XYZ file of C-alpha atoms in Angstrom:
595
model
C 24.793 -2.903 -31.850
C 21.914 -2.984 -34.044
C 18.544 -0.906 -34.640
C 15.406 -2.723 -34.366
C 13.079 -2.274 -37.494
C 9.857 -0.539 -37.471
C 6.889 -2.568 -38.435
C 5.705 -2.196 -41.911
C 3.052 0.350 -42.214
C -0.150 -0.804 -43.810
C -0.552 0.446 -47.325
C -4.057 2.135 -46.697
C -2.786 4.248 -43.688
C -3.556 7.745 -44.445
C -0.590 9.892 -45.343
C -1.883 12.662 -42.833
C -1.455 9.961 -40.164
C 1.196 11.238 -37.539
C 4.857 10.111 -38.296
C 6.248 7.409 -36.161
C 7.808 8.559 -32.775
C 10.186 6.865 -30.252
C 8.759 6.117 -27.098
C 11.290 6.533 -24.117
C 13.341 3.353 -23.396
C 12.039 1.548 -26.765
C 14.088 0.789 -29.968
C 10.697 0.327 -31.718
C 8.847 3.449 -33.271
C 5.517 3.685 -31.805
C 3.147 3.336 -34.694
C -0.531 4.415 -34.282
C -2.936 2.799 -36.764
C -6.322 3.146 -37.592
C -7.608 -0.335 -38.074
C -10.683 -0.343 -40.634
C -12.747 -3.076 -41.667
C -11.612 -2.705 -45.379
C -7.905 -3.303 -44.186
C -8.824 -7.095 -43.889
C -9.406 -9.515 -46.548
C -12.997 -9.799 -47.932
C -15.048 -11.524 -45.163
C -15.900 -14.211 -47.460
C -12.441 -14.832 -47.719
C -11.667 -15.089 -43.863
C -11.633 -18.805 -42.750
C -13.325 -18.039 -39.514
C -16.501 -16.844 -41.355
C -17.261 -20.400 -42.121
C -17.888 -20.584 -38.396
C -19.460 -17.671 -37.290
C -21.174 -16.049 -40.566
C -25.018 -16.166 -41.444
C -27.868 -17.818 -39.859
C -26.213 -21.375 -39.992
C -23.551 -19.882 -37.665
C -26.063 -19.242 -34.881
C -25.241 -22.339 -32.777
C -21.618 -22.037 -33.311
C -21.803 -18.333 -32.397
C -23.682 -19.568 -29.307
C -21.127 -21.974 -28.194
C -18.387 -19.194 -28.657
C -20.544 -16.686 -26.792
C -20.710 -19.430 -23.951
C -16.618 -19.038 -23.803
C -17.116 -15.119 -23.377
C -16.688 -13.849 -26.770
C -18.918 -10.924 -27.984
C -20.604 -10.186 -31.083
C -18.125 -7.430 -31.879
C -15.119 -9.885 -31.388
C -16.737 -12.515 -33.555
C -16.968 -10.197 -36.381
C -13.132 -9.591 -36.342
C -10.560 -12.081 -37.748
C -9.984 -14.829 -35.048
C -6.295 -15.241 -34.442
C -4.891 -18.189 -32.555
C -2.332 -18.056 -30.015
C -0.776 -21.679 -30.051
C 1.191 -21.783 -26.832
C 3.127 -24.543 -25.283
C 2.844 -23.049 -21.427
C 3.184 -25.481 -18.757
C 4.454 -25.459 -15.202
C 7.266 -28.044 -15.615
C 9.555 -26.749 -18.511
C 11.740 -23.672 -17.249
C 11.596 -22.591 -21.071
C 7.837 -22.389 -20.912
C 6.642 -21.258 -17.421
C 6.584 -17.600 -18.587
C 4.946 -18.005 -21.783
C 1.338 -17.341 -20.291
C 2.501 -13.872 -19.718
C 3.840 -13.496 -23.115
C 0.643 -14.753 -24.641
C -1.146 -11.912 -22.786
C 1.229 -9.455 -24.552
C 0.587 -11.139 -27.951
C -3.157 -10.819 -27.381
C -3.003 -7.203 -26.488
C -1.068 -6.690 -29.747
C -3.635 -8.706 -31.732
C -6.458 -6.688 -30.169
C -4.763 -3.281 -30.898
C -4.482 -4.148 -34.424
C -8.153 -5.006 -34.818
C -8.304 -8.944 -34.433
C -9.618 -11.287 -31.720
C -7.092 -13.352 -30.072
C -8.057 -16.968 -29.125
C -5.474 -19.023 -27.046
C -4.885 -22.821 -26.858
C -2.036 -24.968 -25.812
C -0.066 -27.957 -26.771
C 2.307 -30.304 -24.949
C 5.909 -29.816 -24.013
C 8.480 -32.003 -22.740
C 11.593 -30.810 -20.744
C 14.539 -32.863 -22.272
C 16.799 -31.981 -19.219
C 14.162 -33.355 -16.648
C 13.842 -36.592 -18.812
C 17.455 -37.004 -19.757
C 19.055 -40.542 -18.822
C 15.468 -42.007 -18.173
C 12.833 -43.888 -19.921
C 11.420 -40.583 -20.413
C 13.851 -39.389 -22.891
C 12.434 -42.069 -25.581
C 9.310 -39.855 -25.686
C 11.094 -36.468 -26.340
C 11.699 -36.617 -30.163
C 8.513 -38.393 -30.915
C 6.467 -35.679 -29.232
C 7.365 -33.356 -32.252
C 4.915 -35.037 -34.507
C 2.244 -34.891 -31.681
C 2.897 -31.197 -31.490
C 2.646 -30.607 -35.166
C -0.471 -32.799 -35.194
C -2.186 -30.985 -32.358
C -1.559 -27.670 -33.625
C -2.613 -28.364 -37.120
C -5.895 -30.083 -35.703
C -6.685 -27.007 -33.581
C -6.032 -24.521 -36.535
C -8.117 -26.448 -39.132
C -10.931 -27.701 -37.029
C -11.853 -23.977 -35.816
C -10.729 -22.399 -38.980
C -8.627 -19.696 -37.468
C -7.452 -16.906 -39.760
C -3.992 -16.562 -38.661
C -1.752 -18.061 -35.851
C 0.869 -16.864 -33.408
C 3.204 -19.668 -32.183
C 4.745 -19.262 -28.813
C 7.040 -21.794 -27.934
C 10.557 -22.579 -26.505
C 12.924 -25.691 -26.441
C 13.868 -28.644 -28.771
C 10.872 -30.284 -30.463
C 8.195 -27.861 -29.504
C 9.725 -25.077 -31.646
C 10.257 -27.243 -34.789
C 6.938 -29.071 -34.138
C 4.931 -25.882 -33.956
C 6.659 -24.646 -37.049
C 5.907 -27.797 -39.042
C 2.093 -27.339 -38.220
C 2.345 -23.682 -39.248
C 3.984 -24.755 -42.738
C 1.507 -27.334 -42.970
C -1.655 -25.206 -42.578
C -0.217 -22.238 -44.266
C -2.332 -19.386 -42.806
C -0.589 -16.042 -42.003
C 1.627 -16.974 -39.133
C 4.421 -15.614 -36.970
C 6.556 -17.216 -34.224
C 7.419 -15.899 -30.830
C 10.229 -17.993 -29.117
C 10.432 -17.808 -25.428
C 14.092 -16.607 -25.080
C 17.155 -17.648 -23.145
C 17.296 -17.760 -19.373
C 19.959 -15.643 -17.832
C 23.417 -17.451 -16.787
C 24.036 -18.402 -13.381
C 27.307 -17.574 -11.443
C 29.568 -19.597 -9.220
C 32.803 -18.297 -7.844
C 33.236 -15.445 -10.526
C 32.378 -17.964 -13.392
C 29.176 -17.907 -15.344
C 27.411 -21.232 -15.420
C 24.310 -23.082 -16.783
C 22.480 -26.235 -16.652
C 25.147 -28.115 -18.356
C 27.538 -27.194 -15.435
C 25.155 -29.307 -13.312
C 25.488 -32.208 -15.753
C 29.122 -32.134 -15.723
C 29.451 -31.554 -12.087
C 28.163 -35.328 -11.745
C 31.215 -36.608 -13.498
C 33.594 -34.197 -11.688
C 32.132 -35.336 -8.476
C 32.471 -39.008 -9.100
C 36.054 -38.658 -10.449
C 37.087 -36.554 -7.348
C 37.596 -33.242 -9.293
C 34.721 -31.590 -7.261
C 33.454 -31.731 -3.658
C 29.815 -32.545 -2.853
C 29.163 -29.119 -1.312
C 30.617 -27.432 -4.520
C 28.515 -29.649 -6.537
C 25.493 -28.831 -4.758
C 26.305 -24.878 -4.910
C 26.414 -25.381 -8.652
C 22.982 -27.088 -8.759
C 21.368 -24.112 -6.746
C 22.921 -21.342 -9.000
C 23.134 -22.797 -12.549
C 19.623 -21.833 -13.720
C 18.335 -18.543 -12.054
C 15.577 -17.521 -14.108
C 12.895 -19.080 -16.579
C 13.954 -19.348 -20.114
C 15.641 -21.819 -22.444
C 19.067 -22.892 -21.122
C 21.542 -20.096 -21.360
C 23.945 -21.516 -24.013
C 23.686 -22.074 -27.726
C 22.215 -25.393 -27.140
C 19.025 -26.985 -29.123
C 16.419 -24.556 -27.954
C 18.221 -21.560 -28.608
C 19.642 -22.802 -31.589
C 16.195 -23.295 -33.165
C 15.100 -19.926 -31.971
C 17.948 -18.270 -33.907
C 17.313 -20.295 -37.211
C 13.648 -19.627 -37.004
C 14.477 -15.911 -36.885
C 17.080 -16.618 -39.613
C 14.015 -18.245 -41.506
C 12.242 -15.050 -41.500
C 9.338 -16.403 -39.193
C 10.061 -14.446 -36.230
C 10.651 -10.651 -35.729
C 14.226 -9.304 -35.586
C 15.829 -9.780 -32.251
C 13.306 -12.314 -30.943
C 15.548 -15.299 -30.593
C 18.195 -13.559 -28.473
C 16.077 -11.461 -26.118
C 16.175 -12.798 -22.623
C 13.075 -14.504 -21.505
C 12.843 -12.291 -18.364
C 13.489 -9.034 -20.043
C 10.843 -6.248 -20.970
C 12.285 -6.436 -24.345
C 10.767 -9.777 -24.802
C 7.449 -8.512 -23.778
C 7.624 -5.371 -26.200
C 8.532 -7.849 -28.910
C 5.684 -9.961 -27.935
C 3.223 -7.040 -28.402
C 4.676 -6.233 -31.694
C 4.381 -9.938 -32.760
C 0.757 -9.739 -31.986
C 0.205 -6.603 -34.091
C 2.345 -7.927 -36.990
C 0.426 -11.018 -37.506
C -2.682 -8.720 -38.292
C -0.405 -7.113 -41.033
C 0.422 -10.445 -42.532
C -3.134 -11.421 -42.698
C -4.086 -8.058 -44.496
C -1.293 -8.583 -46.878
C -2.043 -12.239 -47.469
C 1.587 -13.232 -46.492
C 1.776 -16.704 -45.615
C 4.545 -19.395 -44.294
C 5.091 -20.762 -47.790
C 5.921 -17.251 -49.212
C 8.466 -16.802 -46.409
C 10.020 -20.433 -45.960
C 11.458 -20.873 -49.462
C 14.609 -22.971 -50.096
C 16.789 -19.868 -50.136
C 15.362 -19.107 -46.683
C 16.263 -22.428 -45.331
C 19.719 -22.132 -46.896
C 19.894 -18.815 -44.899
C 19.073 -20.618 -41.844
C 21.733 -23.314 -42.266
C 24.384 -20.828 -43.075
C 23.248 -19.011 -39.665
C 23.271 -22.502 -37.872
C 26.951 -23.115 -39.217
C 28.241 -19.696 -38.215
C 26.635 -19.975 -34.789
C 28.126 -23.711 -33.960
C 24.632 -24.586 -33.031
C 23.120 -28.088 -32.157
C 23.153 -30.985 -34.331
C 19.803 -31.400 -33.560
C 18.713 -28.680 -36.274
C 20.086 -31.401 -38.705
C 16.538 -33.261 -37.878
C 14.236 -30.552 -37.390
C 15.161 -28.283 -40.474
C 14.583 -31.033 -42.995
C 11.263 -31.916 -41.133
C 9.988 -28.333 -41.397
C 11.073 -28.159 -45.049
C 9.473 -31.513 -45.875
C 5.940 -29.954 -44.912
C 6.472 -27.203 -47.669
C 7.724 -29.862 -50.295
C 11.534 -28.935 -49.989
C 13.973 -31.390 -49.770
C 16.628 -30.542 -47.400
C 19.374 -33.250 -47.410
C 22.535 -33.900 -45.372
C 24.353 -33.110 -48.483
C 22.908 -29.420 -48.061
C 24.336 -29.051 -44.524
C 27.624 -30.431 -45.836
C 28.005 -28.213 -48.553
C 26.937 -24.984 -46.676
C 29.227 -26.051 -43.690
C 32.304 -26.361 -45.980
C 32.005 -22.665 -47.085
C 30.629 -20.964 -43.761
C 32.978 -19.837 -41.095
C 32.094 -20.361 -37.576
C 31.887 -16.602 -36.159
C 30.474 -17.311 -32.782
C 31.659 -19.489 -29.978
C 29.015 -19.848 -27.362
C 28.622 -22.367 -24.561
C 29.047 -25.367 -24.693
C 32.025 -25.260 -27.081
C 33.093 -21.598 -25.738
C 32.373 -19.292 -22.859
C 29.896 -16.720 -24.351
C 26.397 -16.922 -23.407
C 23.165 -16.124 -25.183
C 22.976 -12.807 -23.442
C 26.497 -11.710 -24.936
C 25.011 -12.776 -28.358
C 21.868 -10.293 -27.719
C 24.243 -7.574 -26.420
C 26.375 -7.816 -29.689
C 23.306 -7.435 -31.976
C 21.759 -11.020 -32.088
C 20.928 -12.758 -35.358
C 20.362 -9.669 -37.384
C 24.185 -8.607 -36.603
C 25.324 -11.969 -37.319
C 23.462 -12.106 -40.684
C 25.000 -8.842 -41.636
C 28.530 -10.067 -40.727
C 28.010 -13.078 -43.169
C 27.381 -10.621 -46.011
C 26.968 -12.328 -49.286
C 26.914 -15.728 -47.717
C 23.289 -14.541 -46.836
C 20.590 -14.422 -49.578
C 18.822 -11.277 -49.526
C 15.698 -12.057 -51.608
C 13.371 -14.179 -49.194
C 10.502 -12.409 -47.615
C 10.225 -12.229 -43.771
C 7.522 -11.499 -41.290
C 8.408 -8.054 -41.159
C 6.857 -7.749 -44.822
C 10.336 -7.005 -45.993
C 12.884 -9.100 -47.556
C 16.230 -10.162 -45.702
C 18.153 -7.602 -47.629
C 15.765 -4.843 -46.736
C 15.768 -5.731 -42.933
C 19.569 -5.823 -42.786
C 20.028 -2.488 -44.409
C 19.074 -0.900 -41.252
C 21.410 -3.190 -38.967
C 24.796 -1.749 -37.802
C 27.627 -3.983 -36.232
C 30.190 -2.876 -33.994
C 33.524 -4.743 -33.617
C 33.369 -7.157 -30.921
C 34.650 -10.829 -30.139
C 31.323 -12.393 -29.782
C 30.351 -12.024 -33.556
C 33.815 -12.002 -35.427
C 34.109 -10.866 -39.028
C 34.550 -13.603 -41.676
C 38.197 -12.546 -41.931
C 38.773 -13.634 -38.375
C 36.625 -16.606 -37.595
C 36.799 -19.144 -34.792
C 36.936 -21.894 -37.421
C 37.074 -21.681 -41.291
C 34.475 -24.208 -41.580
C 30.766 -24.424 -39.937
C 30.106 -25.582 -36.379
C 28.658 -29.010 -37.640
C 30.286 -31.619 -39.838
C 28.674 -34.260 -41.942
C 30.620 -37.627 -42.042
C 30.194 -40.491 -44.414
C 32.003 -43.965 -44.477
C 31.884 -47.635 -43.800
C 30.167 -47.185 -40.422
C 27.858 -44.374 -41.560
C 26.843 -45.237 -45.293
C 24.003 -42.546 -45.088
C 25.797 -40.047 -42.912
C 26.458 -39.143 -39.454
C 26.874 -35.603 -37.755
C 29.387 -33.966 -35.284
C 29.474 -30.744 -33.582
C 32.859 -29.382 -34.455
C 32.200 -26.247 -32.227
C 32.494 -28.490 -29.168
C 35.641 -30.160 -29.767
C 39.487 -29.067 -29.661
C 41.227 -28.684 -33.056
C 43.566 -31.501 -32.277
C 40.740 -33.967 -32.059
C 39.581 -33.550 -35.421
C 41.083 -36.810 -36.289
C 40.813 -39.648 -33.827
C 41.526 -43.479 -34.000
C 40.414 -45.642 -31.042
C 39.279 -49.118 -30.169
C 35.332 -49.660 -29.878
C 33.681 -50.208 -26.560
C 30.264 -51.396 -27.542
C 26.855 -51.078 -25.585
C 23.339 -51.568 -26.782
C 21.818 -48.923 -24.632
C 22.757 -45.658 -22.944
C 22.402 -47.039 -19.395
C 24.954 -49.587 -19.889
C 27.563 -47.159 -21.235
C 26.755 -44.719 -18.488
C 27.589 -47.381 -15.853
C 30.837 -48.337 -17.540
C 31.978 -44.578 -17.807
C 31.042 -44.116 -14.050
C 32.919 -47.466 -13.116
C 36.011 -45.804 -14.778
C 36.302 -48.960 -17.164
C 36.301 -46.617 -20.067
C 39.796 -45.499 -20.876
C 41.658 -42.940 -22.961
C 41.707 -43.993 -26.563
C 38.350 -45.820 -26.348
C 35.448 -45.274 -28.845
C 32.379 -45.674 -26.930
C 29.652 -47.038 -29.083
C 25.974 -46.782 -28.348
C 23.464 -48.413 -30.583
C 20.021 -49.383 -30.874
C 19.166 -45.707 -29.700
C 17.872 -44.416 -33.269
C 14.568 -43.448 -34.169
C 13.473 -46.972 -34.649
C 15.909 -48.828 -32.359
C 15.329 -46.698 -29.337
C 12.606 -45.992 -30.086
C 12.736 -42.159 -30.046
C 16.348 -41.392 -30.700
C 17.451 -40.235 -27.159
C 19.969 -37.542 -26.378
C 23.147 -38.942 -24.900
C 24.127 -35.981 -22.457
C 24.299 -38.259 -19.409
C 27.056 -39.977 -21.146
C 28.770 -37.194 -22.812
C 28.607 -34.713 -19.549
C 30.071 -37.513 -17.501
C 32.912 -37.857 -19.894
C 33.354 -33.957 -19.856
C 33.140 -33.810 -16.022
C 35.820 -36.390 -15.789
C 38.096 -34.540 -18.010
C 37.842 -37.188 -20.838
C 36.381 -35.062 -23.618
C 39.700 -35.013 -25.666
C 40.763 -38.659 -24.986
C 37.466 -40.523 -25.398
C 35.049 -40.452 -28.485
C 31.334 -41.407 -28.477
C 29.392 -42.768 -31.573
C 25.629 -43.385 -31.617
C 22.797 -43.991 -33.775
C 20.952 -41.670 -31.263
C 21.487 -38.156 -30.845
C 23.152 -35.510 -28.537
C 21.974 -32.615 -26.673
C 22.818 -28.991 -27.859
C 24.686 -28.965 -24.437
C 27.212 -31.871 -25.711
C 31.050 -31.331 -26.280
C 33.733 -33.547 -27.051
C 34.277 -36.050 -29.739
C 30.579 -36.982 -30.062
C 29.293 -38.543 -33.435
C 25.478 -39.011 -33.593
C 22.680 -39.739 -36.192
C 24.551 -42.817 -37.563
C 22.596 -44.043 -40.489
C 21.458 -46.411 -41.087
C 20.816 -47.068 -37.572
C 21.352 -50.621 -35.980
C 17.623 -51.478 -35.990
C 17.571 -51.046 -39.693
C 20.512 -53.231 -40.116
C 23.203 -50.726 -40.327
C 27.008 -51.229 -39.918
C 26.990 -50.031 -36.451
C 24.996 -53.044 -35.341
C 27.824 -55.195 -36.308
C 30.732 -53.441 -34.519
C 32.558 -55.566 -31.878
C 34.669 -54.640 -29.052
C 38.178 -53.932 -29.867
C 37.388 -52.966 -33.481
C 39.192 -49.833 -34.889
C 37.386 -46.860 -35.502
C 38.460 -43.806 -37.425
C 36.804 -40.378 -37.023
C 38.302 -37.931 -39.487
C 36.627 -34.544 -39.631
C 38.635 -32.841 -41.942
C 38.030 -35.593 -44.677
C 34.376 -36.220 -43.361
C 34.967 -39.780 -42.827
C 33.671 -42.430 -40.189
C 35.176 -45.748 -40.938
C 35.009 -49.171 -39.238
C 38.650 -50.384 -39.513
C 38.185 -53.919 -40.533
C 38.422 -55.579 -43.736
C 35.757 -54.940 -46.583
C 35.359 -58.870 -46.857
C 34.839 -59.379 -43.115
C 32.237 -56.394 -42.950
C 30.329 -57.856 -45.604
C 30.214 -61.208 -43.836
C 29.070 -59.566 -40.732
C 26.384 -57.701 -42.436
C 25.087 -60.822 -44.151
C 24.763 -62.814 -40.846
C 23.202 -59.805 -38.977
C 19.898 -59.935 -37.588
C 18.778 -56.586 -35.916
C 17.119 -56.830 -32.332
C 13.588 -56.489 -32.047
C 12.015 -53.240 -30.775
C 11.985 -52.699 -27.017
C 8.419 -51.704 -26.978
C 5.123 -53.481 -27.835
C 2.428 -51.074 -27.017
C 1.703 -47.264 -26.944
C 2.818 -44.389 -28.755
C 6.261 -45.341 -29.039
C 5.300 -48.636 -30.875
C 3.386 -46.557 -33.340
C 6.384 -44.226 -33.832
C 8.954 -46.812 -34.397
C 6.999 -48.533 -36.998
C 6.724 -45.323 -39.018
C 9.790 -43.341 -38.208
C 12.265 -42.455 -40.954
C 16.292 -42.558 -40.753
C 17.805 -39.764 -38.822
C 19.308 -38.995 -42.234
C 15.843 -38.036 -43.434
C 14.975 -36.114 -40.389
C 13.287 -38.772 -38.203
C 10.075 -37.832 -39.624
C 7.063 -40.120 -39.412
C 6.524 -41.763 -42.976
């Protein structure tokens, strides 16, 4: 287990103030602070004073008073709470409660909290439908909407409260872009379900479809799994994209220690929410902004933690997009280099049987970073006001099988591999944590489909056989458009017991819940004239993870001839946001960002 860090005491607290004391049932020392006016930056340097100060501020103050704010509240720093609360995403339904706790912390520390919302799409609900086209593109809308609110209203600081893939990175992109004192509070994992003595999660329901269709599961058993696999609010219970992103946000130094793994429904999460509200005021006093925290060294720490966790391949899209906002170029080569030297120390669902609750009990991200030792750089600053090294000094790790020592890893290399070759000249990614060791080299014959739905039909009809390589193209950022996740297809294969005998390759992407021989982000994509667009049924394909290769097994002269004749299909959309996204989206190798 590890010990939570006390918040940094402001430098102007009187030495006669009482020493921190522990409250019953809390790992955090209770620190009583006297918040004085001089603790904050000069009023002229507070952005909010542009809105509420002086005679010119009268009409603006009048409007804010119409919203219920008092003169006393408007004299304090205005701190935004950017939340993605809604009533459809299970990872978000509890965020309104956490926002109240954050607001209480902000008020306790002398600020005025002001809450607003942004959008959030549930990948699980949208999966396998037209709706999935909109998931990744929503990241840019989230970033833009949060930026617009923060800049237009001249907030002094911000707490971002979010869960799930796209929302967490989108919010962090905006926070990096605006660069005012900021801290993230991720919503936390849901508790696992249980069925017949086995812990289950939402992926169990996806895979139950294939098991039902192949006769490996009865209908009443599948319905029992449906009822029991998602028992509480929160991000899905394994190391899927939402929880992977939460973990690497903590590793980046942008959330308090312990936040990523604290269960959504726990009182621990609520206490951390209150501490988050208090700590954003400390960042404001000290002028600590995201650009001082999210340095290249911090991003490399995040990648190392990602590899040690065996996290989702979607981080290869999101981390470069966040880094780009800070002028940091985080390439596939960076992931490749760090993956080769980072052992995988955790084995969570979907690749293993451990859940997020297990990781939390084992000490969470601080314990993992402590285990990684010199592989973690200690110099980056964090939202605690301390460096990584200073934070980790207080962490104690006990021997357990949830976070193994580097001398006894699950895999000697990281949980994500980057592949290059004739089929992916600019790269592709594969989650090694989700495949058996014997499948690290696979040769098979191509079964080609130009959209996910056609591949799903073929898998359901049992026309896909062992030894096949299912190729799904025109699903990239431009071709999809929107780079859909292929969880419906991969879950069918898993449910049918074909994860070791059938491979799947796509210029789209995969859910963090995917397992099996699944290569995504193939770049260039088919819509940009990439080699994946000229693959034919029956072509041989080689996937060699150890050598980092993804090759189309045809003669070089023939491949050149095919590419010379190749004319990519036109976009599937002619209006709306997807058309705009398709016109401006970069390659998956560049994070699928808007150019």
